Short mmCIF file of C-alpha atoms and ligand atoms in Angstrom, two decimals:
data_model
loop_
_atom_site.label_atom_id
_atom_site.label_comp_id
_atom_site.label_asym_id
_atom_site.label_seq_id
_atom_site.Cartn_x
_atom_site.Cartn_y
_atom_site.Cartn_z
CA MET A 14 297.61 122.04 105.61
CA ALA A 15 300.16 122.74 108.32
CA PHE A 16 303.87 122.03 107.87
CA TYR A 17 304.73 119.47 110.52
CA PHE A 18 308.15 119.77 112.19
CA ASP A 19 307.50 117.99 115.49
CA ASN A 20 308.47 114.46 114.53
CA ALA A 21 310.53 113.92 117.70
CA ALA A 22 307.19 114.18 119.55
CA THR A 23 305.39 111.83 117.21
CA THR A 24 305.09 110.93 113.54
CA LYS A 25 302.22 110.15 111.21
CA MET A 26 301.62 106.55 110.16
CA SER A 27 302.33 105.86 106.50
CA GLU A 28 299.34 104.81 104.37
CA LYS A 29 300.53 101.21 104.13
CA THR A 30 301.20 100.97 107.88
CA LEU A 31 297.76 102.41 108.66
CA GLU A 32 296.14 100.01 106.19
CA LEU A 33 297.94 97.03 107.76
CA TYR A 34 297.00 98.25 111.24
CA THR A 35 293.30 98.33 110.39
CA SER A 36 293.23 95.17 108.25
CA THR A 37 295.13 93.15 110.90
CA SER A 38 292.74 94.44 113.61
CA SER A 39 289.89 93.06 111.61
CA LEU A 40 291.38 89.88 110.09
CA TYR A 41 293.26 88.69 113.17
CA PHE A 42 291.21 90.10 116.03
CA GLU A 43 291.24 86.81 117.97
CA ASN A 44 293.24 86.50 121.18
CA PRO A 45 296.71 85.11 120.39
CA SER A 46 296.50 82.98 123.55
CA SER A 47 293.35 81.20 122.30
CA LEU A 48 293.93 77.63 121.28
CA TYR A 49 291.64 77.40 118.23
CA PRO A 50 293.20 77.88 114.77
CA GLU A 51 292.25 81.59 114.53
CA GLY A 52 294.00 82.33 117.85
CA ILE A 53 297.03 80.32 116.75
CA LYS A 54 297.10 82.29 113.50
CA ALA A 55 296.98 85.61 115.42
CA LYS A 56 299.93 84.39 117.51
CA GLU A 57 301.82 83.44 114.33
CA ILE A 58 301.24 86.90 112.87
CA ASN A 59 302.48 88.51 116.09
CA GLU A 60 305.62 86.35 116.11
CA LYS A 61 306.26 87.15 112.45
CA ALA A 62 306.25 90.86 113.36
CA ARG A 63 308.72 90.18 116.20
CA GLN A 64 310.95 88.15 113.87
CA SER A 65 310.99 90.85 111.21
CA ILE A 66 311.89 93.58 113.76
CA ALA A 67 314.59 91.31 115.20
CA THR A 68 316.07 90.83 111.72
CA LEU A 69 316.14 94.61 111.15
CA LEU A 70 317.76 95.22 114.54
CA LYS A 71 320.11 92.22 114.09
CA VAL A 72 319.11 90.68 117.42
CA SER A 73 317.39 87.49 118.49
CA PRO A 74 313.55 87.58 118.54
CA SER A 75 313.66 86.23 122.10
CA SER A 76 315.42 89.43 123.20
CA LEU A 77 312.43 91.59 122.19
CA VAL A 78 309.47 92.20 124.49
CA PHE A 79 306.51 94.03 122.95
CA THR A 80 305.21 96.83 125.19
CA SER A 81 302.85 99.78 124.95
CA GLY A 82 305.79 102.14 124.35
CA ALA A 83 309.12 103.30 125.71
CA THR A 84 307.57 104.61 128.94
CA GLU A 85 306.31 101.14 129.76
CA GLY A 86 309.59 99.56 128.65
CA ALA A 87 311.52 101.86 130.99
CA SER A 88 309.01 101.21 133.79
CA LEU A 89 309.39 97.44 133.41
CA PHE A 90 313.15 97.80 133.74
CA PHE A 91 313.38 100.35 136.56
CA SER A 92 310.58 98.84 138.66
CA SER A 93 312.40 95.50 138.41
CA LEU A 94 315.50 97.07 139.97
CA LEU A 95 313.47 97.31 143.18
CA LEU A 96 313.77 93.51 143.41
CA LEU A 97 317.54 93.98 143.89
CA PRO A 98 319.25 95.30 147.03
CA ALA A 99 319.58 99.11 146.82
CA SER A 100 322.81 100.11 145.15
CA GLU A 101 324.18 102.84 142.86
CA LEU A 102 323.15 104.06 139.42
CA ILE A 103 325.06 106.41 137.11
CA SER A 104 323.12 108.38 134.51
CA SER A 105 323.30 111.21 132.05
CA PRO A 106 321.65 114.33 133.50
CA CYS A 107 319.33 114.79 130.52
CA GLU A 108 317.23 111.64 130.35
CA HIS A 109 313.59 111.79 129.27
CA GLU A 110 311.07 111.82 132.11
CA ALA A 111 310.05 108.26 131.22
CA VAL A 112 313.46 107.37 132.72
CA SER A 113 314.46 110.22 135.05
CA SER A 114 311.22 110.14 137.04
CA TRP A 115 312.21 106.62 138.16
CA TYR A 116 315.35 107.98 139.83
CA LYS A 117 313.26 109.62 142.56
CA VAL A 118 311.58 106.26 143.20
CA LEU A 119 314.93 104.47 143.33
CA GLU A 120 316.32 107.14 145.71
CA HIS A 121 313.29 106.62 147.92
CA PHE A 122 314.25 102.94 148.14
CA GLY A 123 317.85 103.75 149.07
CA TRP A 124 319.58 103.91 145.68
CA LYS A 125 322.25 106.55 145.05
CA ILE A 126 322.09 108.32 141.68
CA THR A 127 325.20 109.99 140.25
CA TYR A 128 325.13 112.17 137.15
CA LEU A 129 327.67 112.34 134.33
CA LYS A 130 328.69 115.65 132.75
CA VAL A 131 327.51 116.58 129.26
CA LYS A 132 330.11 118.80 127.62
CA ASN A 133 330.14 119.95 123.99
CA GLY A 134 327.23 117.64 123.23
CA THR A 135 328.90 114.49 124.47
CA ILE A 136 329.74 112.42 127.54
CA ASN A 137 333.35 111.59 128.26
CA CYS A 138 334.24 107.97 129.06
CA ASP A 139 336.85 109.18 131.57
CA ASP A 140 334.09 110.88 133.56
CA LEU A 141 332.22 107.57 133.67
CA LYS A 142 335.42 105.71 134.60
CA GLU A 143 335.99 108.07 137.54
CA LYS A 144 332.43 107.62 138.80
CA LEU A 145 332.30 103.83 138.50
CA ASN A 146 332.88 101.91 141.73
CA SER A 147 332.09 98.49 143.12
CA LYS A 148 328.61 99.58 144.28
CA VAL A 149 327.39 100.66 140.84
CA LYS A 150 324.83 98.21 139.49
CA VAL A 151 323.29 100.21 136.64
CA VAL A 152 324.45 102.78 134.09
CA SER A 153 321.66 104.52 132.19
CA VAL A 154 322.45 106.79 129.23
CA MET A 155 320.09 107.63 126.40
CA ALA A 156 321.35 107.07 122.83
CA THR A 157 320.01 110.34 121.38
CA ASN A 158 318.69 113.28 123.38
CA ASN A 159 315.14 114.19 122.39
CA VAL A 160 315.59 117.94 122.95
CA THR A 161 318.91 118.72 121.24
CA GLY A 162 319.54 115.55 119.20
CA PHE A 163 322.94 115.02 120.90
CA ASN A 164 324.17 111.47 120.23
CA PHE A 165 325.97 109.93 123.18
CA PRO A 166 328.87 107.46 122.62
CA ILE A 167 326.98 104.39 123.85
CA ALA A 168 329.37 101.72 122.52
CA ASP A 169 332.38 103.44 124.19
CA LEU A 170 330.50 103.94 127.46
CA VAL A 171 329.50 100.24 127.48
CA LYS A 172 333.13 99.31 126.84
CA THR A 173 334.19 101.40 129.83
CA VAL A 174 331.61 99.61 131.98
CA ARG A 175 332.78 96.17 130.80
CA GLU A 176 336.38 97.05 131.69
CA GLU A 177 335.26 98.03 135.19
CA GLU A 178 333.30 94.77 135.48
CA LYS A 179 336.50 92.80 134.91
CA LYS A 180 337.92 94.27 138.13
CA GLY A 181 335.18 92.72 140.26
CA THR A 182 332.63 89.96 140.09
CA LYS A 183 329.52 92.11 139.79
CA LYS A 184 327.54 92.55 136.60
CA ILE A 185 326.72 96.17 135.73
CA LEU A 186 323.56 96.60 133.66
CA PHE A 187 323.72 99.17 130.86
CA PHE A 188 320.32 100.65 130.02
CA SER A 189 319.86 102.94 127.04
CA ASP A 190 316.68 104.80 126.15
CA SER A 191 317.01 104.49 122.37
CA VAL A 192 313.70 106.05 121.31
CA GLN A 193 315.18 108.88 119.23
CA ALA A 194 317.97 106.71 117.79
CA LEU A 195 315.79 104.03 116.20
CA GLY A 196 316.03 104.32 112.42
CA LYS A 197 317.69 107.73 112.83
CA THR A 198 321.28 106.88 113.79
CA ASN A 199 323.50 103.88 113.19
CA LEU A 200 322.12 102.16 116.27
CA CYS A 201 323.50 98.64 116.63
CA LEU A 202 322.34 96.88 119.77
CA LYS A 203 324.57 93.86 119.24
CA ASP A 204 327.79 95.78 118.62
CA SER A 205 327.20 98.42 121.29
CA GLY A 206 326.63 95.69 123.88
CA VAL A 207 323.84 97.46 125.80
CA ASP A 208 321.95 95.13 128.12
CA VAL A 209 318.56 96.81 128.00
CA ALA A 210 316.97 99.38 125.66
CA CYS A 211 313.50 100.76 125.05
CA PHE A 212 311.74 102.00 121.91
CA SER A 213 308.44 103.53 120.74
CA ALA A 214 306.83 102.73 117.39
CA HIS A 215 305.21 106.14 116.93
CA LYS A 216 308.58 107.91 116.52
CA VAL A 217 309.12 105.99 113.25
CA ASN A 218 305.70 106.30 111.64
CA GLY A 219 304.25 103.39 113.58
CA PRO A 220 301.17 103.48 115.82
CA LYS A 221 301.02 105.09 119.25
CA GLY A 222 300.82 102.77 122.25
CA VAL A 223 303.27 100.24 120.79
CA GLY A 224 306.90 99.73 121.73
CA LEU A 225 309.69 97.36 122.59
CA LEU A 226 311.93 96.49 125.46
CA TYR A 227 315.20 94.90 124.36
CA LEU A 228 316.86 92.50 126.80
CA ARG A 229 320.22 91.25 125.59
CA ASN A 230 320.09 88.35 127.99
CA PRO A 231 316.41 87.82 128.88
CA ALA A 232 317.02 84.78 131.09
CA SER A 233 319.35 86.64 133.42
CA PHE A 234 317.06 89.51 134.32
CA GLN A 235 313.90 89.11 136.36
CA ILE A 236 311.20 91.53 135.25
CA LEU A 237 308.55 92.65 137.71
CA SER A 238 305.55 92.01 135.51
CA LYS A 239 302.49 90.10 136.53
CA GLY A 240 299.51 88.97 134.48
CA GLY A 241 298.82 86.23 132.01
CA GLY A 242 302.44 85.32 131.30
CA GLN A 243 302.51 86.70 127.76
CA GLU A 244 305.84 87.79 126.24
CA ASN A 245 307.57 84.88 127.98
CA GLY A 246 306.40 86.19 131.32
CA LYS A 247 308.19 89.51 130.79
CA ARG A 248 305.07 91.55 130.04
CA GLY A 249 301.63 90.25 130.89
CA GLY A 250 298.54 91.39 128.97
CA THR A 251 296.86 90.47 125.70
CA GLU A 252 299.18 91.20 122.79
CA ASN A 253 298.51 94.16 120.49
CA VAL A 254 298.85 92.11 117.30
CA SER A 255 297.77 94.84 114.85
CA GLY A 256 299.99 97.41 116.59
CA ASN A 257 302.99 95.10 116.52
CA VAL A 258 302.42 94.24 112.84
CA ALA A 259 302.13 97.95 112.02
CA PHE A 260 305.34 98.66 113.99
CA SER A 261 307.19 96.00 112.03
CA ASN A 262 305.98 97.47 108.73
CA ALA A 263 306.87 101.03 109.77
CA LEU A 264 310.36 99.98 110.75
CA THR A 265 310.80 98.00 107.53
CA GLU A 266 309.90 101.16 105.61
CA TRP A 267 312.52 103.15 107.58
CA TYR A 268 315.26 100.60 107.11
CA SER A 269 314.55 100.08 103.41
CA ASP A 270 314.91 103.82 102.79
CA GLU A 271 318.69 103.80 102.72
CA SER A 272 319.19 107.48 101.93
CA ARG A 273 317.02 108.72 104.83
CA GLU A 274 319.92 109.91 106.98
CA LYS A 275 321.67 111.57 104.06
CA ARG A 276 318.52 113.51 103.12
CA ALA A 277 317.87 114.49 106.73
CA ARG A 278 321.46 115.72 107.07
CA GLU A 279 321.08 117.87 103.95
CA ILE A 280 317.89 119.40 105.38
CA TRP A 281 319.54 119.84 108.80
CA GLU A 282 322.53 121.59 107.28
CA THR A 283 320.39 123.90 105.13
CA LEU A 284 318.44 124.97 108.21
CA TYR A 285 321.63 125.28 110.28
CA VAL A 286 323.32 127.59 107.74
CA GLU A 287 320.23 129.80 107.34
CA LEU A 288 319.65 130.13 111.10
CA ASN A 289 323.32 130.90 111.57
CA ASN A 290 323.09 133.60 108.89
CA LEU A 291 320.20 135.11 110.84
CA GLY A 292 322.50 135.30 113.86
CA LEU A 293 320.50 132.73 115.86
CA LYS A 294 322.32 130.55 118.36
CA ILE A 295 322.06 126.80 117.65
CA ASN A 296 322.04 124.28 120.48
CA SER A 297 322.46 121.20 118.29
CA ILE A 298 325.73 120.07 116.76
CA ASN A 299 326.38 118.24 113.51
CA SER A 300 327.56 115.04 115.16
CA GLY A 301 324.06 114.78 116.63
CA SER A 302 320.90 113.36 115.10
CA PRO A 303 320.20 114.77 111.63
CA PHE A 304 316.50 114.60 112.53
CA ILE A 305 316.57 117.20 115.37
CA LEU A 306 317.71 120.83 115.31
CA SER A 307 317.31 123.02 118.37
CA PHE A 308 317.89 126.77 118.25
CA VAL A 309 317.45 129.87 120.41
CA SER A 310 314.68 132.17 119.19
CA PRO A 311 314.48 135.90 119.97
CA LEU A 312 311.28 135.39 122.02
CA PRO A 313 310.12 133.08 124.82
CA SER A 314 309.58 129.60 123.32
CA GLU A 315 305.78 129.53 123.80
CA VAL A 316 305.38 132.92 122.06
CA TYR A 317 307.65 132.04 119.13
CA MET A 318 306.05 128.61 118.78
CA ARG A 319 302.59 130.18 118.62
CA LYS A 320 303.71 132.74 116.04
CA LEU A 321 305.08 129.94 113.87
CA SER A 322 301.95 127.87 114.37
CA ASP A 323 299.81 130.88 113.27
CA LYS A 324 301.78 130.79 110.04
CA GLY A 325 301.15 127.03 109.69
CA PHE A 326 304.46 125.66 111.00
CA LEU A 327 304.29 123.22 113.88
CA VAL A 328 307.43 123.08 116.03
CA SER A 329 308.10 122.42 119.70
CA SER A 330 309.82 124.14 122.59
CA GLY A 331 311.50 120.93 123.69
CA SER A 332 310.05 117.64 124.72
CA ALA A 333 306.31 117.28 124.08
CA CYS A 334 305.95 115.47 127.40
CA SER A 335 307.74 118.28 129.20
CA ASN A 336 305.15 120.70 127.85
CA ASN A 337 302.90 119.08 130.43
CA ALA A 338 305.36 120.01 133.16
CA LYS A 339 306.60 123.49 132.41
CA GLY A 340 310.23 124.15 133.21
CA LYS A 341 311.37 120.52 132.91
CA SER A 342 312.56 120.98 129.35
CA GLU A 343 314.58 124.05 130.44
CA LYS A 344 316.15 122.03 133.23
CA ILE A 345 317.15 119.34 130.74
CA LEU A 346 318.65 121.95 128.40
CA SER A 347 320.57 123.53 131.29
CA SER A 348 321.95 120.10 132.24
CA MET A 349 323.50 119.99 128.76
CA GLY A 350 325.30 123.29 129.30
CA ILE A 351 322.71 125.55 127.65
CA LYS A 352 322.31 128.86 129.49
CA SER A 353 319.03 129.27 131.33
CA GLU A 354 318.01 132.41 129.37
CA ASP A 355 318.65 130.51 126.10
CA ALA A 356 316.78 127.44 127.35
CA LYS A 357 313.67 129.59 127.89
CA ARG A 358 313.77 130.65 124.22
CA THR A 359 314.63 127.29 122.69
CA ILE A 360 312.73 125.91 119.71
CA ARG A 361 313.04 122.32 118.49
CA VAL A 362 312.52 121.50 114.80
CA SER A 363 312.37 117.78 114.08
CA PHE A 364 312.05 115.83 110.85
CA ASP A 365 311.07 112.38 109.74
CA LYS A 366 312.19 110.49 106.67
CA SER A 367 309.55 112.11 104.47
CA THR A 368 310.32 115.74 105.41
CA LYS A 369 311.05 117.69 102.22
CA LEU A 370 313.78 120.25 101.69
CA SER A 371 311.15 122.55 100.14
CA ASP A 372 309.12 122.42 103.39
CA VAL A 373 312.19 123.44 105.38
CA LYS A 374 312.83 126.28 102.93
CA ALA A 375 309.27 127.49 103.59
CA LEU A 376 309.98 127.31 107.35
CA ILE A 377 313.16 129.34 106.85
CA GLU A 378 311.14 132.06 105.06
CA ALA A 379 308.63 132.13 107.94
CA ILE A 380 311.49 132.47 110.47
CA LYS A 381 313.02 135.30 108.39
CA GLU A 382 309.67 137.14 108.40
CA LEU A 383 309.26 136.67 112.15
CA ASN A 384 312.78 137.92 112.76
CA GLY A 385 312.16 140.99 110.61
CA ARG A 386 314.48 139.97 107.73
N1 LIG B 425 312.32 108.59 125.67
C1 LIG B 425 312.51 109.55 124.76
C2 LIG B 425 313.91 109.98 124.43
C3 LIG B 425 311.42 110.15 124.12
O1 LIG B 425 311.63 111.10 123.21
C4 LIG B 425 310.11 109.71 124.47
C5 LIG B 425 308.95 110.38 123.86
O2 LIG B 425 308.99 111.54 123.52
C6 LIG B 425 309.97 108.70 125.42
C7 LIG B 425 311.10 108.16 126.00
C8 LIG B 425 308.62 108.19 125.81
O3 LIG B 425 307.99 107.57 124.74
P1 LIG B 425 306.45 107.15 124.82
O4 LIG B 425 305.70 108.38 125.20
O5 LIG B 425 306.12 106.68 123.44
O6 LIG B 425 306.35 106.07 125.82
#
């Protein structure tokens, strides 16, 4: 069996989550909008899943919209901006394509996009302060970068935005793609004050095709979604009850494992020290996610990745989605200050809460062999 180190791309469902996914599909297959008791029961089960996720995230259930994943969550948000007069948006330069590809659409409709600087793995609030002006309507910064694991100071950036808001009368929406932060950093939607965030279940051992859009103030934001009026009119379409139930179980498993971050950090540090000893450059920093470590290999990423995969170790060159669009991952790395020649040789190793130290030690041995040590 292969050693799996590509958990930032996707994770495997736990046995209990998979069991719940299949049993719910069979026991509560009825449409939650149907008015007979079985439909009402399916609706109840769906709402119970929403309530339990809301409790874990310490937010109100009415602020959570179930979606088919973060890409759809981001699409619901950014397409809805087209209902507003064109204005200005400030973003990090290293957003996932689920977000950044919308900027071209917004530009087409007259929006101006301005990018913040990423320096030493972080974004400076003063840079944001300088770029804010009365025309800015949206600030969009991801919580954790999927390629390097850099954690951005979301709560401080939101605070900067709120201070700017006080100067005028306009509301500035703060959007944060929080896919890689869920369960993996001390994400707190309520305290950070973000207005909108998106998540995917499959990054935390939930099913694929399931996600959430968080809206701090759902009544104040009109979402461009048509259909049957499900999800309080925010996302039409028959609810994925079994997927949502499985998501809620997966997240419960993450949150009830209180030492997950500590274990991941120990694994991260072991790998960091060994790679450093081998003289390899490391793109990630230890204030970043303990679940992602990105380093520069001696060979082009695709070659090194294949050599590791031949030995039974599955890693990535960057973002799995970017593998479909060669060069995009390198561009994202360069936007974070990583030299182009290093970006071309970058390897991402990513863990989940069940990754074992012994597995990482086996990976280290494989890297030593490949590097002729
Ligand atoms: N945002 C980030 C940071 C991601 O890592 C991903 C997936 O890799 C996405 C968005 C898109 O998630 P999904 O493909 O589940 O919609």
